[in-house]
mmCIF file of C-alpha atoms in Angstrom:
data_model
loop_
_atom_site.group_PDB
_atom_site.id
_atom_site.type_symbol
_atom_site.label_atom_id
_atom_site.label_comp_id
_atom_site.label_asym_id
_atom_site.label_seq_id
_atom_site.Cartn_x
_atom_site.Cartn_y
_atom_site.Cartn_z
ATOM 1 C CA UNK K 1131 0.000 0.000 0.000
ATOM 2 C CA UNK K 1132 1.358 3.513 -1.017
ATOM 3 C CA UNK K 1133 1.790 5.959 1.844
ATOM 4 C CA UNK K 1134 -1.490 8.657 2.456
ATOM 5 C CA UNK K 1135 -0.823 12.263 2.039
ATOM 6 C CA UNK K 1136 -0.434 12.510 5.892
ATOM 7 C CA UNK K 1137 2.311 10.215 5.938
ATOM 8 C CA UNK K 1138 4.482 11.944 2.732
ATOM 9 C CA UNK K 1139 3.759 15.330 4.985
ATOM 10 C CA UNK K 1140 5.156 14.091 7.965
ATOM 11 C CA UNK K 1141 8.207 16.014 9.016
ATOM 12 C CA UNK K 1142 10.387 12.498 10.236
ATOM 13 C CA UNK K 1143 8.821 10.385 6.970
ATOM 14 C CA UNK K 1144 10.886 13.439 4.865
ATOM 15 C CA UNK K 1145 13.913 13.270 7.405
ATOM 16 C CA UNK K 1146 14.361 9.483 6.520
ATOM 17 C CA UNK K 1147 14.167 10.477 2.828
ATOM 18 C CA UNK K 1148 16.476 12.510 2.911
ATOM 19 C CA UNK K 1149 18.810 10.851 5.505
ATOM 20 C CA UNK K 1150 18.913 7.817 3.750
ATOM 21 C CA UNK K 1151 17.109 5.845 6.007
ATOM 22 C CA UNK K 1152 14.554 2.872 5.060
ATOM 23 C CA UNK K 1153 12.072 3.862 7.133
ATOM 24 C CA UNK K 1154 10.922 7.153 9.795
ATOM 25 C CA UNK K 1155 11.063 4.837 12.808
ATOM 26 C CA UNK K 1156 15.039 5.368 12.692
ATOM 27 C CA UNK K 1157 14.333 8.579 14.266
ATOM 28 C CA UNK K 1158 12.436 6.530 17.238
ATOM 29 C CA UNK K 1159 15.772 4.943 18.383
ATOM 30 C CA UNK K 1160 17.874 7.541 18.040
ATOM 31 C CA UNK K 1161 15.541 9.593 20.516
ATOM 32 C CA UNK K 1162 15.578 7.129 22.690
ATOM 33 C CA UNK K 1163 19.317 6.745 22.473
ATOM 34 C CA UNK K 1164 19.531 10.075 22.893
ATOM 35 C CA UNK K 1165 17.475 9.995 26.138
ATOM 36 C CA UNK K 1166 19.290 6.410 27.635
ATOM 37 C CA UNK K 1167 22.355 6.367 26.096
ATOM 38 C CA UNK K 1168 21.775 2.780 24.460
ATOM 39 C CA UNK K 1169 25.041 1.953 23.010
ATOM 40 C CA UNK K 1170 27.727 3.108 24.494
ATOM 41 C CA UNK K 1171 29.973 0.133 25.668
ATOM 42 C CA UNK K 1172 27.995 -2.426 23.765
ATOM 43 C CA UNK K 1173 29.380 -4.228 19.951
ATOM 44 C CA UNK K 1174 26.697 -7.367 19.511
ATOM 45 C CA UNK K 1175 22.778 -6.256 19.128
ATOM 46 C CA UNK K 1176 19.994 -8.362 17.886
ATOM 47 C CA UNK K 1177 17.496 -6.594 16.264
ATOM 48 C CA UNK K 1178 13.601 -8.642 15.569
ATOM 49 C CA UNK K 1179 11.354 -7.982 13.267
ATOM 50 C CA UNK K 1180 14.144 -5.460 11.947
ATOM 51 C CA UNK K 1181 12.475 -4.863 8.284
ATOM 52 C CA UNK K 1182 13.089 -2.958 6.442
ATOM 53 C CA UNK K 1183 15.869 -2.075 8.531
ATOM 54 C CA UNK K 1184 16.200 0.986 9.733
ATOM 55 C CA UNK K 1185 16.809 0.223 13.509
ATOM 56 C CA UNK K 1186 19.469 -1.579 12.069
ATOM 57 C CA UNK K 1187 21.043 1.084 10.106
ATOM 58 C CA UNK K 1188 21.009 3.703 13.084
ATOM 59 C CA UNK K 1189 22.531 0.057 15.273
ATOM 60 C CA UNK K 1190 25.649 -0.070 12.096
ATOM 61 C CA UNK K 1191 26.441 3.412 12.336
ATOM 62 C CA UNK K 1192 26.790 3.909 15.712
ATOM 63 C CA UNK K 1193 28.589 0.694 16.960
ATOM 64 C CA UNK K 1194 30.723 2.421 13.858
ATOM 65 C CA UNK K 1195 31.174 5.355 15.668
ATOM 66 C CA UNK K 1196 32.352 4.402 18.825
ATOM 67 C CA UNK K 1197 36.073 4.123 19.729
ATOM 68 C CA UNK K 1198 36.481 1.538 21.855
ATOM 69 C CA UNK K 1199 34.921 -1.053 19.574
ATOM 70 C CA UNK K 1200 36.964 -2.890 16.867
ATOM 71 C CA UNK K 1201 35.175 -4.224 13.532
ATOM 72 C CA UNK K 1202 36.124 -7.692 14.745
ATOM 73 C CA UNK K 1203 34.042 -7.445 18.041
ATOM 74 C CA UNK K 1204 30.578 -6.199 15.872
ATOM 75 C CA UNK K 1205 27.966 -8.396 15.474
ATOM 76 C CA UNK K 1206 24.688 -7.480 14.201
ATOM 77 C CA UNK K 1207 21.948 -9.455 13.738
ATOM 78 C CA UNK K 1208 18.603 -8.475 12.175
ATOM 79 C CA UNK K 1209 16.043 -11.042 12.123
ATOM 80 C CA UNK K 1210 12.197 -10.862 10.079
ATOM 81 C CA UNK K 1211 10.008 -12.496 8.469
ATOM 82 C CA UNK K 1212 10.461 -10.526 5.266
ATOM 83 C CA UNK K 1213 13.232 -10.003 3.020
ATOM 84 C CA UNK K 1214 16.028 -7.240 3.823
ATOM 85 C CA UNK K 1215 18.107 -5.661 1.504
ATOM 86 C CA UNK K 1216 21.516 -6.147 2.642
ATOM 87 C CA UNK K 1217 23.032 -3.752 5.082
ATOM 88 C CA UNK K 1218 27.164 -3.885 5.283
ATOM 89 C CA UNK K 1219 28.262 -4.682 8.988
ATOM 90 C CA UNK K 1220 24.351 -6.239 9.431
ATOM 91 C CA UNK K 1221 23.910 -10.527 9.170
ATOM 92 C CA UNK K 1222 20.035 -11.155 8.173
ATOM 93 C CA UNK K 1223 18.402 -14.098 9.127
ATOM 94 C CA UNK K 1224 15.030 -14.667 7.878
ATOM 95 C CA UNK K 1225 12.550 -16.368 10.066
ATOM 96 C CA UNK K 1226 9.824 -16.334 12.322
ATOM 97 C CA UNK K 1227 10.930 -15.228 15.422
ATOM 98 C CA UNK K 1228 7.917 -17.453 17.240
ATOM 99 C CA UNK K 1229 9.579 -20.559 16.069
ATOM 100 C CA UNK K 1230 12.653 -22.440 17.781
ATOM 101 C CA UNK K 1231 14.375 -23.040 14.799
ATOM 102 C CA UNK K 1232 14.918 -18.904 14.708
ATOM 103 C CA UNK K 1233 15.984 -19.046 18.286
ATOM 104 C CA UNK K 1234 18.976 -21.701 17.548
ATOM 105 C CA UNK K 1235 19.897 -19.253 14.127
ATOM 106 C CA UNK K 1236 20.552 -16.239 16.146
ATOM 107 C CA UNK K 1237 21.860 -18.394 19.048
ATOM 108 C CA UNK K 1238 24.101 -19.916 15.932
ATOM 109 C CA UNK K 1239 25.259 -16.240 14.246
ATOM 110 C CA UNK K 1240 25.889 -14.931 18.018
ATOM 111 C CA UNK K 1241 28.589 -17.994 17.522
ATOM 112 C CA UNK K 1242 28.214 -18.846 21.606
ATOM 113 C CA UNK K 1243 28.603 -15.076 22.925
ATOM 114 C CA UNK K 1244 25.792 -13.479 24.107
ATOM 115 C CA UNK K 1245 24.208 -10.160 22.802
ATOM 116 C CA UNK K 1246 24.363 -7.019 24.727
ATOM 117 C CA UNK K 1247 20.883 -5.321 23.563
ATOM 118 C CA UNK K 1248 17.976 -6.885 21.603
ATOM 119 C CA UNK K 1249 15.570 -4.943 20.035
ATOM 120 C CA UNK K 1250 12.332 -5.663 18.750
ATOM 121 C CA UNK K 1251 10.338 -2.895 17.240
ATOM 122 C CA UNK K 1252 7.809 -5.181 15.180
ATOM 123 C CA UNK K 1253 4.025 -4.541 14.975
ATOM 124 C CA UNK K 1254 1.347 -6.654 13.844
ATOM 125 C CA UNK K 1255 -1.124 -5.113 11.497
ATOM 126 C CA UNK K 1256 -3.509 -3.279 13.293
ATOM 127 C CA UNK K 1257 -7.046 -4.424 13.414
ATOM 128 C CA UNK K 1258 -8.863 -1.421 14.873
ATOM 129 C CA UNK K 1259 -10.037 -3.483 17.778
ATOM 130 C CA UNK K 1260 -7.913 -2.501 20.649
ATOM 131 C CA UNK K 1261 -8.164 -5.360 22.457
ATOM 132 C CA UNK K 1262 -7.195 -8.146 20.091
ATOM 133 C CA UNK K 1263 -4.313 -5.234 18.632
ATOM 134 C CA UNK K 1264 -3.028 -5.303 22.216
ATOM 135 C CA UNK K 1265 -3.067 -8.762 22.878
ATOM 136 C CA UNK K 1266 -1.644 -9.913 19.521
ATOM 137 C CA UNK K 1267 1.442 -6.938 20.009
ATOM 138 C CA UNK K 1268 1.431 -8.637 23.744
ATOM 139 C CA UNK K 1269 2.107 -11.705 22.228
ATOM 140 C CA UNK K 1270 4.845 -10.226 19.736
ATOM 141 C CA UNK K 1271 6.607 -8.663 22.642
ATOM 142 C CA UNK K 1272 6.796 -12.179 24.917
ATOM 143 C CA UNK K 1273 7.675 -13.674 21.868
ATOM 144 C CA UNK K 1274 11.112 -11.272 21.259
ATOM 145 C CA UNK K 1275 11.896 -11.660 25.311
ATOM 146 C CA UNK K 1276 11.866 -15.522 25.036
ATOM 147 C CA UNK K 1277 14.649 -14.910 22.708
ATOM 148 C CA UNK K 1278 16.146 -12.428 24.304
ATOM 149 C CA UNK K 1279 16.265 -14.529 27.421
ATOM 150 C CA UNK K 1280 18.422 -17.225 25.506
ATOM 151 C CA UNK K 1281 20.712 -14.884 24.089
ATOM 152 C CA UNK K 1282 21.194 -11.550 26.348
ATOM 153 C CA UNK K 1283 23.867 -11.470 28.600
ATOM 154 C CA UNK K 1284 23.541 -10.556 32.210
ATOM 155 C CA UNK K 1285 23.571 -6.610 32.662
ATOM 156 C CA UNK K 1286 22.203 -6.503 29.141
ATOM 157 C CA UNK K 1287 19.288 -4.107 27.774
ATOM 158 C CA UNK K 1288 15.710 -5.326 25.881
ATOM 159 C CA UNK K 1289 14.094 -2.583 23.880
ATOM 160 C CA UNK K 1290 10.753 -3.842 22.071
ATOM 161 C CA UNK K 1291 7.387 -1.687 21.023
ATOM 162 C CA UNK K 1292 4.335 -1.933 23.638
ATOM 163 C CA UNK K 1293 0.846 -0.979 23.138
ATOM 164 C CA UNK K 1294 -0.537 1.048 26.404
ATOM 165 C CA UNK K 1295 -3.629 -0.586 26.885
ATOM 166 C CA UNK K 1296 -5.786 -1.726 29.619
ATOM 167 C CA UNK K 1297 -3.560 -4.509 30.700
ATOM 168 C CA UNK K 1298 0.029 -3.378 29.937
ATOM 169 C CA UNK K 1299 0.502 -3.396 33.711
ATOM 170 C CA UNK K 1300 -0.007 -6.790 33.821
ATOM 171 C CA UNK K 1301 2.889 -7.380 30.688
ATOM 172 C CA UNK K 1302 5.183 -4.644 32.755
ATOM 173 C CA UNK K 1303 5.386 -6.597 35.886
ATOM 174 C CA UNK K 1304 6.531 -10.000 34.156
ATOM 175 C CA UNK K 1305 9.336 -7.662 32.584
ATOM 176 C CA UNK K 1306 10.215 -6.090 36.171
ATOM 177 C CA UNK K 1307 10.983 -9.720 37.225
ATOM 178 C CA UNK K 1308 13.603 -9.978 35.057
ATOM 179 C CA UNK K 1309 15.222 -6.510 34.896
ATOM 180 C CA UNK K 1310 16.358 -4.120 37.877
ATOM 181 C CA UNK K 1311 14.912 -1.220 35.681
ATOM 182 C CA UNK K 1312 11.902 -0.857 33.332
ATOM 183 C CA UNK K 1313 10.837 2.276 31.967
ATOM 184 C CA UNK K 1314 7.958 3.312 29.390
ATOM 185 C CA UNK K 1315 9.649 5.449 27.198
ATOM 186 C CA UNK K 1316 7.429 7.348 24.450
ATOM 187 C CA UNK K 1317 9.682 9.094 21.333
ATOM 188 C CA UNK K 1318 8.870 12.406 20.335
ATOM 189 C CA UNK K 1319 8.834 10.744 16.599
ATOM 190 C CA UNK K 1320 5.849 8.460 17.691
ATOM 191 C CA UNK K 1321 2.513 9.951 17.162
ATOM 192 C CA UNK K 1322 0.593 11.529 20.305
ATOM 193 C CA UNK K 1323 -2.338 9.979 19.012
ATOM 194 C CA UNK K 1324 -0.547 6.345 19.169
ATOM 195 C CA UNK K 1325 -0.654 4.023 22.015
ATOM 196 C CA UNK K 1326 2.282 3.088 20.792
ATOM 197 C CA UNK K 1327 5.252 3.367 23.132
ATOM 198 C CA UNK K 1328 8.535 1.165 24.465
ATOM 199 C CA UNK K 1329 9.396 -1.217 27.237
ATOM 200 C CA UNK K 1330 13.180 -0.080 27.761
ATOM 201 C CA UNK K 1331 14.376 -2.956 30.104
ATOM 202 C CA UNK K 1332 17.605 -2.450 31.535
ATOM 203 C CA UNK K 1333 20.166 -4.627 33.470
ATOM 204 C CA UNK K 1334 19.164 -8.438 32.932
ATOM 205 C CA UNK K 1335 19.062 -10.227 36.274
ATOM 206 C CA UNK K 1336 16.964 -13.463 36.118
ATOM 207 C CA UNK K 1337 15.827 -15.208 38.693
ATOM 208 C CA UNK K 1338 18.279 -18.266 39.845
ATOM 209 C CA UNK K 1339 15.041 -20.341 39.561
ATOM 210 C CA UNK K 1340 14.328 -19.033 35.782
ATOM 211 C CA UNK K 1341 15.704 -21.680 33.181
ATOM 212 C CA UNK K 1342 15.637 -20.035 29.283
ATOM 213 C CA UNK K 1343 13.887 -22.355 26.898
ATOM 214 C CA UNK K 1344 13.488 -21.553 23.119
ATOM 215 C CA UNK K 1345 10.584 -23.640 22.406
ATOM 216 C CA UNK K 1346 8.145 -21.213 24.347
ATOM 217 C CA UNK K 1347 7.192 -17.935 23.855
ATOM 218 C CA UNK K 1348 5.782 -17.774 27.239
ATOM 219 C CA UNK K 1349 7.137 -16.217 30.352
ATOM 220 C CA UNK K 1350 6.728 -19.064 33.005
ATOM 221 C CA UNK K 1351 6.922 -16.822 36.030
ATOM 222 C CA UNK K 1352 4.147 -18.364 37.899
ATOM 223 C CA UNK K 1353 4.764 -19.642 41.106
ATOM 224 C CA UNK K 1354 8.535 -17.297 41.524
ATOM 225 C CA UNK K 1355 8.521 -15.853 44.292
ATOM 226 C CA UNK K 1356 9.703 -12.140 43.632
ATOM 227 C CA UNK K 1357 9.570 -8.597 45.971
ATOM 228 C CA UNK K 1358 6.994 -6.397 45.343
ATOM 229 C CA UNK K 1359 8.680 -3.558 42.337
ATOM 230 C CA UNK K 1360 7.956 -0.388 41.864
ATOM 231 C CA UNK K 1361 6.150 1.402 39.224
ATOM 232 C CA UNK K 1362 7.008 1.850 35.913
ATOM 233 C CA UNK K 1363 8.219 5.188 34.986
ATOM 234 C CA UNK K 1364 6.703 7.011 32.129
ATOM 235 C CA UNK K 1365 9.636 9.087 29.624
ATOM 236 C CA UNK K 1366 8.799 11.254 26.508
ATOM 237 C CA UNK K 1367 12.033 11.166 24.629
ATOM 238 C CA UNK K 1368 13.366 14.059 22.269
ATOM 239 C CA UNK K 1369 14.234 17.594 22.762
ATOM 240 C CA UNK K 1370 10.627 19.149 23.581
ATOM 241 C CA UNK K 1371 12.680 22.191 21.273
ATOM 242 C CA UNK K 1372 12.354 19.528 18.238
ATOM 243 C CA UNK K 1373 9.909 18.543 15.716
ATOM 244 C CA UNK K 1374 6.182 17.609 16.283
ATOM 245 C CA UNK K 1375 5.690 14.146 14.532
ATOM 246 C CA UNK K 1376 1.867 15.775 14.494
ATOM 247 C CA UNK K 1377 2.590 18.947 13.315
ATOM 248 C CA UNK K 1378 3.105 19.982 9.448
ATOM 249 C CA UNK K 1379 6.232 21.345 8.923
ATOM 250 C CA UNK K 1380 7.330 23.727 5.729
ATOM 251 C CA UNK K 1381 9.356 21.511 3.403
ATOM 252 C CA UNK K 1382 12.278 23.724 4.274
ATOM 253 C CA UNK K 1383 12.984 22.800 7.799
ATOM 254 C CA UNK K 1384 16.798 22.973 9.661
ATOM 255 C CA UNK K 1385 18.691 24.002 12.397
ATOM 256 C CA UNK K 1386 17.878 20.567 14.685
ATOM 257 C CA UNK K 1387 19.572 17.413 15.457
ATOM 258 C CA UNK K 1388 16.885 15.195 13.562
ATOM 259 C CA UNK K 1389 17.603 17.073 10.057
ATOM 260 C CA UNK K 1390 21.554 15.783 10.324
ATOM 261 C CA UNK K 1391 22.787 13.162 8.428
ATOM 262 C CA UNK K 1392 23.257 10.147 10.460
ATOM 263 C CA UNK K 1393 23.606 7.714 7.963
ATOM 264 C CA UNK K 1394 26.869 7.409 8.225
ATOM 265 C CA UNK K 1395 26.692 7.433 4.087
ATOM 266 C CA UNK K 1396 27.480 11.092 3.642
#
């Protein structure tokens, strides 16, 4: 399907255009980069349901940019169901990322070291019925953890999409077991009229009793006996002095970070 007016007018939609990025959602990372400082330290990310790629683009170029990481220590790994075009510095595997068999690939290309940060910013189509939209992105998200959960290495960070609804609570506190910090954090890229936001999990810590297994997509944290967390913090990301992702824009905007070339191509 072609893109609606709305979408060609959108300031980010033009950004990624002209930055040379596959898709607008780039700009979604690098906020919340900006806002968490994501990669710093880190050289092997697995990114799900990474098409068309542009989470791992912004991933390439800035595991590129930092100084204390040689090209032999990068590993990337971008995982979908679709097709990629190929990305230099970026190892595609294409799969299902519900099935085992795409577990044991990534679990293969990580070639026994374990990833830093996974990412998962997949979506299912959207329905227009809240409920089963939320449930079925619920399901996405438990889906990417599972894997995460065989492949993330203690002190490591899980970044995946989350619909707010009525029982993201619920999905939050499963997450809390397992990290020492989860925040919500909403881009400024992301629509204000979205229910999208992220589950930005840091510092992996599972329980002694938790035992990873790649042929479930389930957490199976009944019965653990956990302390009570606290709740989840709520962060808009990006410079409240940037751009509006609801706002039309002249086509001749400048003079802000999101308008720089961070392609690394130029």
């Amino acid at each position: 399907m072609g893109k609606s007016s709305r979408d060609k007018r959108d300031v980010y939609y033009r950004f990624a255009k002209e930055g040379r990025f596959r898709a607008r959602s780039a700009y979604k990372l690098m906020q919340i980069d900006e806002e968490f400082d994501l990669f710093t330290g880190i050289s092997r990310v697995v990114d799900l349901c990474a098409a068309p790629g542009s989470w791992s683009q912004v991933v390439a170029q800035r595991l590129a940019s930092e100084k204390d990481v040689t090209d032999r220590d990068v590993k990337i790994v971008a995982v979908d169901l679709q097709a990629m075009a190929p990305l230099q510095g970026v190892e595609q595997i294409q799969g299902d990322i519900t099935k085992k068999e795409t577990s044991e690939a990534i679990i293969e290309h990580l070639e026994g070291k374990f990833a830093h940060l996974v990412l998962c910013d997949g979506a299912p189509d959207v329905t227009g019925l809240p409920d089963f939209d939320e449930y079925i992105q619920a399901q996405l998200l438990l889906a990417a953890f599972n894997i995460a959960t065989n492949v993330l290495s203690p002190g490591g960070t899980f970044l995946a999409k989350l619909f707010c609804g009525k029982d993201v609570m619920t999905l939050l506190s499963h997450l809390q077991r397992f990290f020492k910090q989860v925040i919500v954090a909403k881009p400024r890229t992301s629509r204000n009229s979205s229910i999208e936001s992220f589950a930005l999990c840091k510092t992996y810590c599972p329980l002694s009793q938790y035992m990873p297994n790649v042929n479930t997509t389930v957490l199976p944290v009944a019965g653990l006996s956990v302390p009570d967390h606290p709740p989840v913090p709520f962060k808009a990301c990006g410079s409240e002095m940037g751009y509006d992702s609801d706002t039309n824009y002249p086509l001749q905007v400048c003079g802000n970070y999101e308008h720089r070339d961070w392609s690394g191509s130029g």
